[in-house]
XYZ file of C-alpha atoms in Angstrom:
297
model
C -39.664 -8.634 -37.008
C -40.913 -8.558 -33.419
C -40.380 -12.734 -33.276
C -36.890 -12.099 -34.588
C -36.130 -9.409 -31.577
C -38.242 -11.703 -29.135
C -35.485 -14.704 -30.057
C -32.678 -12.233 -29.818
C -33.984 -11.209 -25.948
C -34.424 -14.426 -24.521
C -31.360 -15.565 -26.140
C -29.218 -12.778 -24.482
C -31.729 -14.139 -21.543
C -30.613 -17.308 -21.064
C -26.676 -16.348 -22.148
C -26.662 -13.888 -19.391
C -28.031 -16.738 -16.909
C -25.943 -19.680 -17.706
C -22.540 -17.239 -17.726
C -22.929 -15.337 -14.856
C -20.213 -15.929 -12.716
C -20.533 -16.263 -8.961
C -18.821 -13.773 -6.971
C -15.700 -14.550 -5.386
C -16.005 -15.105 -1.480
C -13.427 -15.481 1.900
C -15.384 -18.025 3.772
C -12.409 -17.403 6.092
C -11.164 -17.747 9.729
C -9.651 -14.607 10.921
C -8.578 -13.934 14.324
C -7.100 -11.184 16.925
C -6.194 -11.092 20.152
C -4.807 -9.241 22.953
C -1.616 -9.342 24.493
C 0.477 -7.635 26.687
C 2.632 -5.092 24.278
C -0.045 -4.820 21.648
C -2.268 -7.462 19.333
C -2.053 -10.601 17.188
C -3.383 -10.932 14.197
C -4.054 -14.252 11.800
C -5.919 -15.685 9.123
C -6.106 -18.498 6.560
C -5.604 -18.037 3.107
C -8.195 -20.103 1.221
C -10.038 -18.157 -1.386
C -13.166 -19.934 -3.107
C -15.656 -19.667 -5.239
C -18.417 -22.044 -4.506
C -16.846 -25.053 -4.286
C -14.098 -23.893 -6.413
C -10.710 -23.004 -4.595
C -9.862 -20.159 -6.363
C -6.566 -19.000 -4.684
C -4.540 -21.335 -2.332
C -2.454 -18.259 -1.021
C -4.678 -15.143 -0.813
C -3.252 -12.553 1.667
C -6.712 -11.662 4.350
C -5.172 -8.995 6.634
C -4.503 -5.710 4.495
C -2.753 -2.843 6.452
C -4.148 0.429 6.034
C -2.702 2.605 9.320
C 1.100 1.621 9.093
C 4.107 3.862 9.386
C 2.041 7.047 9.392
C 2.064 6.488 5.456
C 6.369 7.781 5.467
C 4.923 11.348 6.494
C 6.149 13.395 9.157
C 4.521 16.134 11.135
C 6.737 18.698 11.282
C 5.930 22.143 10.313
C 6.075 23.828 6.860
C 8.903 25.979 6.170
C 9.300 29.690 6.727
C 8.394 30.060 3.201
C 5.215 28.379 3.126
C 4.261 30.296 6.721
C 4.788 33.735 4.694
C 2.861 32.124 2.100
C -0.969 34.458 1.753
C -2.541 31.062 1.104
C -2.608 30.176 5.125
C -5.086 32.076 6.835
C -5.489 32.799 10.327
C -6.796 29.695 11.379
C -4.590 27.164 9.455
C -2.000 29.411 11.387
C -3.627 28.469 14.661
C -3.871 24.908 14.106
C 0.198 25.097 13.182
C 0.567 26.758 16.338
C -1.423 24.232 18.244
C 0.640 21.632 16.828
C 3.911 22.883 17.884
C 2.400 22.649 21.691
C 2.105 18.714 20.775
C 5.619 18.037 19.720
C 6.584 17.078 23.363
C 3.933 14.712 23.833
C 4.882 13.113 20.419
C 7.957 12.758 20.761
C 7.702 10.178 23.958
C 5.299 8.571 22.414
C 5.003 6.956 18.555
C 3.112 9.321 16.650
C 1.662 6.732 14.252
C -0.927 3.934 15.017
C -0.314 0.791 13.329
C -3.646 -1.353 12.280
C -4.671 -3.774 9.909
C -8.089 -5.227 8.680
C -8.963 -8.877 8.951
C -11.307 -9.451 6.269
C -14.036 -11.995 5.250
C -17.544 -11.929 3.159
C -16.702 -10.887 -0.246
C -13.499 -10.408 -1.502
C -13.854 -7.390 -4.239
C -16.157 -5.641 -1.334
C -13.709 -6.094 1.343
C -11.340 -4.946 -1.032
C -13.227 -2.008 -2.128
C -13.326 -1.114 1.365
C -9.736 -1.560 2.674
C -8.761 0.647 -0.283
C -10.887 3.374 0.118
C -10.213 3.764 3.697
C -6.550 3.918 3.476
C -7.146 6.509 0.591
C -8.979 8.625 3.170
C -6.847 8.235 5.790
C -3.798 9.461 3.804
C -5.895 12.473 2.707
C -6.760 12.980 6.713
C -3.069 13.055 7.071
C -1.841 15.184 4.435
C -4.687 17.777 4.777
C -4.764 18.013 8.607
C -1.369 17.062 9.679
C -2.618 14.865 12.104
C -2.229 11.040 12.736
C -5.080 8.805 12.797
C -6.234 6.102 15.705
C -7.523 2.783 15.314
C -10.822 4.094 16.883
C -10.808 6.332 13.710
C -10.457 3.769 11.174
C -12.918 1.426 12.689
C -15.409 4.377 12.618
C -14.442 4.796 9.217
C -14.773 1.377 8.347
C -18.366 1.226 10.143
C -19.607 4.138 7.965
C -18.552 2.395 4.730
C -20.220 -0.737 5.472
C -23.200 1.139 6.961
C -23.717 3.184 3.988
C -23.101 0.748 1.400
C -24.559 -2.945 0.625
C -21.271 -4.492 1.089
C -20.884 -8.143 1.456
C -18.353 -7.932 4.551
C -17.319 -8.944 7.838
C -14.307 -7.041 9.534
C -11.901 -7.085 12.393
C -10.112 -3.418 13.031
C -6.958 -4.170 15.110
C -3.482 -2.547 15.910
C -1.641 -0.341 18.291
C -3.273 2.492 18.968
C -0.905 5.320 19.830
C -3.546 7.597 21.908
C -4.286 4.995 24.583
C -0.747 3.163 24.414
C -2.127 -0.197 23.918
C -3.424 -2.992 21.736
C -7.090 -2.394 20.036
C -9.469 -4.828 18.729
C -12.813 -4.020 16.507
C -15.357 -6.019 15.020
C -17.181 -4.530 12.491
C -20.303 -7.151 11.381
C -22.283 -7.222 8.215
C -24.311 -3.873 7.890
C -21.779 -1.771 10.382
C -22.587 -2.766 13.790
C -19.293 -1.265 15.790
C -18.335 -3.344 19.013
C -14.933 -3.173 20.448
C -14.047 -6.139 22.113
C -11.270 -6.441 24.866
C -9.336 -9.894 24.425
C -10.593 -11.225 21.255
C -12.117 -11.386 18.147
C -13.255 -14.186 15.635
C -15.105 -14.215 12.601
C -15.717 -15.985 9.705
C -17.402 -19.344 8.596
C -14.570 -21.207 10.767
C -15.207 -19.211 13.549
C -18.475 -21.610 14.450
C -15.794 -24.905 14.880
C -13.611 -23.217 17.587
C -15.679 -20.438 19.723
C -15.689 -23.740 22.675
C -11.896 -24.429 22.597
C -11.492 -20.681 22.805
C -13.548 -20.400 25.777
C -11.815 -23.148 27.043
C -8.074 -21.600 27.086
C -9.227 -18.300 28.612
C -11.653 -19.452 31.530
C -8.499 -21.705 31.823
C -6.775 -18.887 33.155
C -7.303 -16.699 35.923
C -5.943 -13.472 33.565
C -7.337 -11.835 30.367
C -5.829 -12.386 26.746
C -3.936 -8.999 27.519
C -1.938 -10.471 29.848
C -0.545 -12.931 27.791
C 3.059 -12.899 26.190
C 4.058 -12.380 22.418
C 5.220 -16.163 22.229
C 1.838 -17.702 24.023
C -1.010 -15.463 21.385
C 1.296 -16.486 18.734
C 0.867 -19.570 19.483
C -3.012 -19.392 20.824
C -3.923 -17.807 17.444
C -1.818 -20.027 14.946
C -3.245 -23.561 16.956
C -6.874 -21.992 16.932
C -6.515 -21.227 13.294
C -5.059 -24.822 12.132
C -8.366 -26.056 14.061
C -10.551 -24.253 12.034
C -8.612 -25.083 8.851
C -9.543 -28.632 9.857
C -12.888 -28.225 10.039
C -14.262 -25.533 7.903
C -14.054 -26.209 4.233
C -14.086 -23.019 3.244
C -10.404 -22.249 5.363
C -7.455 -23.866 3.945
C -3.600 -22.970 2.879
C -1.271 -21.621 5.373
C -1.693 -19.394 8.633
C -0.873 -15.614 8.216
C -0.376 -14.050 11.451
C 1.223 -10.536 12.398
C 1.995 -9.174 15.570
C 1.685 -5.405 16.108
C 3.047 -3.535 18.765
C 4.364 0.178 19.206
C 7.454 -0.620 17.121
C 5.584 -1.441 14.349
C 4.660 -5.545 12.955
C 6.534 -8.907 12.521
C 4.895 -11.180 9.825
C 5.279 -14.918 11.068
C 4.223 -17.905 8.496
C 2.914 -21.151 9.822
C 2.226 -24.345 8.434
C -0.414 -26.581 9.817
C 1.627 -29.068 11.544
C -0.835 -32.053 10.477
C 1.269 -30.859 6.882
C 4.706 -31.162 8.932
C 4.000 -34.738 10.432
C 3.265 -36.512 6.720
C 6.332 -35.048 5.454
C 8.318 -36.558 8.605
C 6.396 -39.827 7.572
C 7.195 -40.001 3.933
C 10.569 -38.985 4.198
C 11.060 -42.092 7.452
C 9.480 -44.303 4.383
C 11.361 -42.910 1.345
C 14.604 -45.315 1.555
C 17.059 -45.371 -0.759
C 15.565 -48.873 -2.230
C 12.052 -47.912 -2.743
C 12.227 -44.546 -4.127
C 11.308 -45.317 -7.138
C 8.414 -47.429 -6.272
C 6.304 -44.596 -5.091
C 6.456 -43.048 -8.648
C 5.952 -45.674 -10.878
C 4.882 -49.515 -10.389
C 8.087 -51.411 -11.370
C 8.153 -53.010 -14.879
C 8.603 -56.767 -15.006
């Protein structure tokens, strides 16, 4: 009896070790950077596992502060002020908020920001969930809107306090300083906010020189660039990575965020664009067919 159940563990043994299935990573290249009306965000969209391309098309920037979630702060009805379930203080804070209405009103009272993520994907997922769970419940409990300072302080805690496999960048528009705001957030929570750029992820290695090289280029920070010139900055710097880096591939996601909100642009490498221009020069009418099928004689 005991040889039977010694069989039956190691064969469960060596089952659970020749199944087990390798966790599903973003060995990514994601990207921000500072312009003059707000940030840029971008990213590949190669998901693998090993050396397995899982997903071709996998969507890297998830948006968790957007639209102050369609919720307003205006002030509960005369019915719900009569109501015995406010007390004193909630009364207070309504009070206090009513003094703010000016101030909100010239400026947007919503932040817009988005996470950039790489490392695991069912972590990073985990955690871009979870945070925009919390910062609804912030909303709808407090009445108040939340900053991109507050998510990336939310997103340090969650990495800090769990062993999550991830690697973040925090950026938006941050409606309490009026201007674009870039986090990085690295494995184990260590905060730093950095003021023209972020990169991160196992691309990030191939193009750290040529992005050294286009700002000490210039005499003026990333913030001082305009919307057209970090589009283009991030897209370019993205397609070199994708050339490099095996683990970055597809197309280039990038969003640009400002006070009114985001614009999703989608680029193709161009290295993509140029063989199409070639095949199509080379597919004449006459040898169409040729590049098919070897013609039967």
């Amino acid at each position: 009896m005991k040889s039977i159940l010694l069989f039956a563990t190691l064969t469960l043994l060596i089952y659970s070790c020749t199944t087990a299935v390798e966790q599903v990573s973003m060995g990514t290249t994601i990207f921000a950077v500072k312009y003059r009306d707000g940030v840029v965000v971008g990213a590949d969209t190669r998901t693998s596992v090993s050396g397995y391309v899982s997903n071709r098309y996998a969507t890297k920037i998830s948006f968790v502060l957007e639209d102050d979630f369609g919720l307003s702060l205006n002030r509960p009805s005369d019915v719900q002020l009569k109501s015995s379930l406010l007390d004193a203080h909630q009364k207070q804070l309504l009070q206090k908020q009513d003094q703010q209405t000016e101030t909100l009103s010239s400026s947007p009272p919503f932040s817009t920001g988005c996470i950039c993520r790489s490392g695991s994907a069912a972590d990073t997922q985990y955690v871009a969930d979870a945070v925009r769970h919390q910062l609804l419940n912030r909303k709808v409990m407090h009445h108040t809107s939340s900053s991109i300072s507050n998510l990336a302080h939310l997103l340090k805690n969650y990495l800090y306090n769990n062993e999550l496999q991830a690697s973040l960048i925090c950026a938006g528009y941050d409606h309490v300083r009026e201007e674009g705001v870039i986090f990085s957030i690295d494995l184990g929570g260590t905060l730093m906010e950095q003021h023209d750029f972020a990169c991160n992820g196992s691309g990030s290695g191939y193009i750290l020189g040529h992005i050294d090289k286009f700002i000490n280029a210039r005499d003026f920070s990333c913030s001082r660039m305009s919307e057209e010139e970090a589009v283009e900055f991030v897209g370019s710097s993205i397609e070199l990575a994708m050339d490099r880096d095996g683990s970055s591939g597809g197309v280039v996601r990038i969003y640009v965020i400002n006070r009114n909100g985001k614009k999703k642009i989608l680029r193709t490498p161009e290295k993509y664009d140029v063989q199409k221009k070639i095949e199509s020069d080379q597919m004449k009418p006459s040898n169409i067919l040729s590049h098919f099928a070897p013609a039967v004689r």
